[in-house]
């Protein structure tokens, strides 16, 4: 168990470019979450997968954002036509299957800067 | 809509002090409450999870309590150390496996 892994750790991109982030959850965790955090704020929920099914999407997730989790393992978050307002830390978390222990474990995040 | 508030927003204490961080939430129908620590530029580290049926959880120098009916949780840190300096976030989970709703955090500085 190596924890939740996110790549890349940092990404600088020009406005209008597309970017893709990857998250590898803790093995055997069937739930995977994406959050976005801006400076001085708590993380805000973006979307949630249970296995390969995307069960919930926040209103924050505009049409430019898409997330996938093929085969219920790793997940990718893609942002198309990036805007300066997309600059933030993107955090991925996973939690185990089961109804009692739903403790969430977070990765180190991907810091996106749009210039 | 669930809202989570953390007080104070920032706290500076001398080393060795015991301290309390507060978290309140507007909808008491929660499933779990979780406390996290975040170092600058890093991800979140889970500290304690309290299930809705529990009143408190302890881990080392940390003790978290939950009063679901009043919508409050506290994180007690005993004998604070400079290494405790970080931002502490609380988050509530409304149903099993659902999203977490976070507060804005308390930025703690422990001075040597």
PDB file of N, CA and C in Angstrom, chain A residues 9 31 33 35 37 40-43 45 48 56 58 89 91 98-108 111, chain B residues 31-32 34 36 38 41-49 51 89 93 96-105:
ATOM      1  N   UNK A   9       2.887  16.382 -10.272  1.00  0.00           N
ATOM      2  CA  UNK A   9       2.735  17.154  -9.047  1.00  0.00           C
ATOM      3  C   UNK A   9       2.500  18.624  -9.373  1.00  0.00           C
ATOM      4  N   UNK A  31     -13.828   3.458  -4.124  1.00  0.00           N
ATOM      5  CA  UNK A  31     -14.368   4.810  -4.271  1.00  0.00           C
ATOM      6  C   UNK A  31     -13.225   5.785  -4.567  1.00  0.00           C
ATOM      7  N   UNK A  33     -12.442  10.029  -5.554  1.00  0.00           N
ATOM      8  CA  UNK A  33     -13.013  11.381  -5.538  1.00  0.00           C
ATOM      9  C   UNK A  33     -11.990  12.375  -6.116  1.00  0.00           C
ATOM     10  N   UNK A  35     -11.280  16.579  -5.947  1.00  0.00           N
ATOM     11  CA  UNK A  35     -11.586  17.848  -5.305  1.00  0.00           C
ATOM     12  C   UNK A  35     -10.687  18.923  -5.898  1.00  0.00           C
ATOM     13  N   UNK A  37      -8.930  22.749  -4.795  1.00  0.00           N
ATOM     14  CA  UNK A  37      -8.664  23.646  -3.669  1.00  0.00           C
ATOM     15  C   UNK A  37      -7.918  24.876  -4.139  1.00  0.00           C
ATOM     16  N   UNK A  40      -6.126  29.219   0.532  1.00  0.00           N
ATOM     17  CA  UNK A  40      -6.845  29.712   1.697  1.00  0.00           C
ATOM     18  C   UNK A  40      -8.241  29.140   1.868  1.00  0.00           C
ATOM     19  N   UNK A  41      -8.624  28.235   0.994  1.00  0.00           N
ATOM     20  CA  UNK A  41      -9.957  27.641   1.059  1.00  0.00           C
ATOM     21  C   UNK A  41      -9.854  26.149   1.340  1.00  0.00           C
ATOM     22  N   UNK A  42     -10.966  25.569   1.805  1.00  0.00           N
ATOM     23  CA  UNK A  42     -11.022  24.126   1.926  1.00  0.00           C
ATOM     24  C   UNK A  42     -11.279  23.498   0.565  1.00  0.00           C
ATOM     25  N   UNK A  43     -10.971  22.217   0.404  1.00  0.00           N
ATOM     26  CA  UNK A  43     -11.243  21.542  -0.866  1.00  0.00           C
ATOM     27  C   UNK A  43     -12.725  21.547  -1.202  1.00  0.00           C
ATOM     28  N   UNK A  45     -15.659  19.666  -3.657  1.00  0.00           N
ATOM     29  CA  UNK A  45     -15.949  18.424  -4.364  1.00  0.00           C
ATOM     30  C   UNK A  45     -16.169  18.684  -5.850  1.00  0.00           C
ATOM     31  N   UNK A  48     -17.157  11.980  -8.241  1.00  0.00           N
ATOM     32  CA  UNK A  48     -16.994  10.785  -7.428  1.00  0.00           C
ATOM     33  C   UNK A  48     -17.296   9.548  -8.263  1.00  0.00           C
ATOM     34  N   UNK A  56     -21.562  10.949  -9.175  1.00  0.00           N
ATOM     35  CA  UNK A  56     -21.975  12.309  -8.853  1.00  0.00           C
ATOM     36  C   UNK A  56     -20.987  13.300  -9.447  1.00  0.00           C
ATOM     37  N   UNK A  58     -20.259  17.623  -9.435  1.00  0.00           N
ATOM     38  CA  UNK A  58     -20.602  18.927  -8.887  1.00  0.00           C
ATOM     39  C   UNK A  58     -20.940  19.903 -10.016  1.00  0.00           C
ATOM     40  N   UNK A  89      -5.167  23.710  -6.809  1.00  0.00           N
ATOM     41  CA  UNK A  89      -4.634  22.388  -6.489  1.00  0.00           C
ATOM     42  C   UNK A  89      -5.759  21.390  -6.732  1.00  0.00           C
ATOM     43  N   UNK A  91      -7.000  17.692  -6.072  1.00  0.00           N
ATOM     44  CA  UNK A  91      -6.742  16.624  -5.123  1.00  0.00           C
ATOM     45  C   UNK A  91      -7.582  15.402  -5.453  1.00  0.00           C
ATOM     46  N   UNK A  98     -17.355  -0.876   1.540  1.00  0.00           N
ATOM     47  CA  UNK A  98     -17.932  -1.145   2.847  1.00  0.00           C
ATOM     48  C   UNK A  98     -18.728   0.046   3.330  1.00  0.00           C
ATOM     49  N   UNK A  99     -19.586  -0.203   4.276  1.00  0.00           N
ATOM     50  CA  UNK A  99     -20.518   0.827   4.725  1.00  0.00           C
ATOM     51  C   UNK A  99     -20.090   1.496   6.018  1.00  0.00           C
ATOM     52  N   UNK A 100     -19.124   0.924   6.709  1.00  0.00           N
ATOM     53  CA  UNK A 100     -18.768   1.465   8.020  1.00  0.00           C
ATOM     54  C   UNK A 100     -17.517   2.330   7.941  1.00  0.00           C
ATOM     55  N   UNK A 101     -16.421   1.731   7.503  1.00  0.00           N
ATOM     56  CA  UNK A 101     -15.167   2.484   7.426  1.00  0.00           C
ATOM     57  C   UNK A 101     -15.082   3.177   6.084  1.00  0.00           C
ATOM     58  N   UNK A 102     -15.368   4.455   6.073  1.00  0.00           N
ATOM     59  CA  UNK A 102     -15.315   5.204   4.816  1.00  0.00           C
ATOM     60  C   UNK A 102     -14.248   6.288   4.882  1.00  0.00           C
ATOM     61  N   UNK A 103     -13.201   6.043   5.675  1.00  0.00           N
ATOM     62  CA  UNK A 103     -12.142   7.023   5.823  1.00  0.00           C
ATOM     63  C   UNK A 103     -11.510   7.328   4.479  1.00  0.00           C
ATOM     64  N   UNK A 104     -11.412   8.603   4.150  1.00  0.00           N
ATOM     65  CA  UNK A 104     -10.848   9.042   2.880  1.00  0.00           C
ATOM     66  C   UNK A 104      -9.364   9.336   3.031  1.00  0.00           C
ATOM     67  N   UNK A 105      -8.589   8.888   2.037  1.00  0.00           N
ATOM     68  CA  UNK A 105      -7.151   9.130   2.004  1.00  0.00           C
ATOM     69  C   UNK A 105      -6.840   9.935   0.750  1.00  0.00           C
ATOM     70  N   UNK A 106      -6.063  10.991   0.934  1.00  0.00           N
ATOM     71  CA  UNK A 106      -5.783  11.923  -0.154  1.00  0.00           C
ATOM     72  C   UNK A 106      -4.379  11.746  -0.701  1.00  0.00           C
ATOM     73  N   UNK A 107      -4.222  12.090  -1.979  1.00  0.00           N
ATOM     74  CA  UNK A 107      -2.913  12.170  -2.593  1.00  0.00           C
ATOM     75  C   UNK A 107      -2.276  13.523  -2.325  1.00  0.00           C
ATOM     76  N   UNK A 108      -1.089  13.740  -2.890  1.00  0.00           N
ATOM     77  CA  UNK A 108      -0.352  14.978  -2.672  1.00  0.00           C
ATOM     78  C   UNK A 108      -0.834  16.108  -3.564  1.00  0.00           C
ATOM     79  N   UNK A 111      -0.723  20.637  -8.647  1.00  0.00           N
ATOM     80  CA  UNK A 111      -0.855  22.091  -8.658  1.00  0.00           C
ATOM     81  C   UNK A 111      -0.869  22.566 -10.099  1.00  0.00           C
TER      82      UNK A 111
ATOM     83  N   UNK B  31     -22.972  11.348   8.417  1.00  0.00           N
ATOM     84  CA  UNK B  31     -22.588   9.948   8.580  1.00  0.00           C
ATOM     85  C   UNK B  31     -21.271   9.837   9.342  1.00  0.00           C
ATOM     86  N   UNK B  32     -20.288  10.630   8.915  1.00  0.00           N
ATOM     87  CA  UNK B  32     -18.982  10.664   9.571  1.00  0.00           C
ATOM     88  C   UNK B  32     -18.479  12.090   9.610  1.00  0.00           C
ATOM     89  N   UNK B  34     -14.498  13.881   9.698  1.00  0.00           N
ATOM     90  CA  UNK B  34     -13.087  13.543   9.597  1.00  0.00           C
ATOM     91  C   UNK B  34     -12.264  14.809   9.773  1.00  0.00           C
ATOM     92  N   UNK B  36      -8.438  16.499   9.184  1.00  0.00           N
ATOM     93  CA  UNK B  36      -7.256  16.349   8.348  1.00  0.00           C
ATOM     94  C   UNK B  36      -6.235  17.409   8.737  1.00  0.00           C
ATOM     95  N   UNK B  38      -3.041  19.594   6.811  1.00  0.00           N
ATOM     96  CA  UNK B  38      -2.457  19.919   5.509  1.00  0.00           C
ATOM     97  C   UNK B  38      -1.251  20.814   5.708  1.00  0.00           C
ATOM     98  N   UNK B  41       1.320  23.515   0.511  1.00  0.00           N
ATOM     99  CA  UNK B  41       1.587  22.954  -0.806  1.00  0.00           C
ATOM    100  C   UNK B  41       1.461  21.452  -0.898  1.00  0.00           C
ATOM    101  N   UNK B  42       0.931  20.840   0.144  1.00  0.00           N
ATOM    102  CA  UNK B  42       0.840  19.372   0.170  1.00  0.00           C
ATOM    103  C   UNK B  42      -0.617  18.920   0.151  1.00  0.00           C
ATOM    104  N   UNK B  43      -0.792  17.603   0.079  1.00  0.00           N
ATOM    105  CA  UNK B  43      -2.126  17.035   0.171  1.00  0.00           C
ATOM    106  C   UNK B  43      -2.599  16.959   1.612  1.00  0.00           C
ATOM    107  N   UNK B  44      -3.708  16.263   1.819  1.00  0.00           N
ATOM    108  CA  UNK B  44      -4.296  16.155   3.150  1.00  0.00           C
ATOM    109  C   UNK B  44      -3.902  14.836   3.802  1.00  0.00           C
ATOM    110  N   UNK B  45      -3.608  14.905   5.086  1.00  0.00           N
ATOM    111  CA  UNK B  45      -3.319  13.711   5.866  1.00  0.00           C
ATOM    112  C   UNK B  45      -4.458  13.484   6.846  1.00  0.00           C
ATOM    113  N   UNK B  46      -5.070  12.305   6.795  1.00  0.00           N
ATOM    114  CA  UNK B  46      -6.167  11.999   7.709  1.00  0.00           C
ATOM    115  C   UNK B  46      -5.644  11.847   9.130  1.00  0.00           C
ATOM    116  N   UNK B  47      -6.301  12.521  10.057  1.00  0.00           N
ATOM    117  CA  UNK B  47      -5.921  12.443  11.471  1.00  0.00           C
ATOM    118  C   UNK B  47      -6.867  11.524  12.249  1.00  0.00           C
ATOM    119  N   UNK B  48      -8.140  11.830  12.173  1.00  0.00           N
ATOM    120  CA  UNK B  48      -9.126  11.081  12.942  1.00  0.00           C
ATOM    121  C   UNK B  48     -10.441  11.060  12.177  1.00  0.00           C
ATOM    122  N   UNK B  49     -11.144   9.940  12.267  1.00  0.00           N
ATOM    123  CA  UNK B  49     -12.491   9.826  11.721  1.00  0.00           C
ATOM    124  C   UNK B  49     -13.414   9.452  12.863  1.00  0.00           C
ATOM    125  N   UNK B  51     -17.258   8.306  13.578  1.00  0.00           N
ATOM    126  CA  UNK B  51     -18.540   7.889  13.028  1.00  0.00           C
ATOM    127  C   UNK B  51     -19.659   8.589  13.801  1.00  0.00           C
ATOM    128  N   UNK B  89      -8.138  20.855   8.878  1.00  0.00           N
ATOM    129  CA  UNK B  89      -9.422  20.916   8.183  1.00  0.00           C
ATOM    130  C   UNK B  89     -10.370  19.869   8.760  1.00  0.00           C
ATOM    131  N   UNK B  93     -19.231  13.960   6.100  1.00  0.00           N
ATOM    132  CA  UNK B  93     -19.738  13.054   5.076  1.00  0.00           C
ATOM    133  C   UNK B  93     -21.204  12.815   5.407  1.00  0.00           C
ATOM    134  N   UNK B  96     -22.980   7.390   3.605  1.00  0.00           N
ATOM    135  CA  UNK B  96     -21.835   6.503   3.487  1.00  0.00           C
ATOM    136  C   UNK B  96     -21.222   6.561   2.095  1.00  0.00           C
ATOM    137  N   UNK B  97     -19.950   6.898   2.027  1.00  0.00           N
ATOM    138  CA  UNK B  97     -19.232   6.915   0.759  1.00  0.00           C
ATOM    139  C   UNK B  97     -19.484   8.123  -0.106  1.00  0.00           C
ATOM    140  N   UNK B  98     -20.220   9.098   0.409  1.00  0.00           N
ATOM    141  CA  UNK B  98     -20.531  10.283  -0.404  1.00  0.00           C
ATOM    142  C   UNK B  98     -19.423  11.321  -0.294  1.00  0.00           C
ATOM    143  N   UNK B  99     -19.638  12.459  -0.911  1.00  0.00           N
ATOM    144  CA  UNK B  99     -18.664  13.546  -0.899  1.00  0.00           C
ATOM    145  C   UNK B  99     -18.408  14.022   0.517  1.00  0.00           C
ATOM    146  N   UNK B 100     -17.245  14.671   0.683  1.00  0.00           N
ATOM    147  CA  UNK B 100     -16.932  15.381   1.916  1.00  0.00           C
ATOM    148  C   UNK B 100     -17.178  16.865   1.690  1.00  0.00           C
ATOM    149  N   UNK B 101     -17.755  17.519   2.695  1.00  0.00           N
ATOM    150  CA  UNK B 101     -17.895  18.966   2.694  1.00  0.00           C
ATOM    151  C   UNK B 101     -16.935  19.515   3.728  1.00  0.00           C
ATOM    152  N   UNK B 102     -16.033  20.382   3.283  1.00  0.00           N
ATOM    153  CA  UNK B 102     -14.946  20.877   4.122  1.00  0.00           C
ATOM    154  C   UNK B 102     -15.218  22.256   4.675  1.00  0.00           C
ATOM    155  N   UNK B 103     -14.625  22.531   5.843  1.00  0.00           N
ATOM    156  CA  UNK B 103     -14.491  23.891   6.319  1.00  0.00           C
ATOM    157  C   UNK B 103     -13.290  24.536   5.655  1.00  0.00           C
ATOM    158  N   UNK B 104     -13.057  25.816   5.995  1.00  0.00           N
ATOM    159  CA  UNK B 104     -11.944  26.532   5.383  1.00  0.00           C
ATOM    160  C   UNK B 104     -10.630  26.328   6.111  1.00  0.00           C
ATOM    161  N   UNK B 105     -10.703  25.659   7.253  1.00  0.00           N
ATOM    162  CA  UNK B 105      -9.470  25.312   7.941  1.00  0.00           C
ATOM    163  C   UNK B 105      -9.063  26.299   9.017  1.00  0.00           C
TER     164      UNK B 105
END
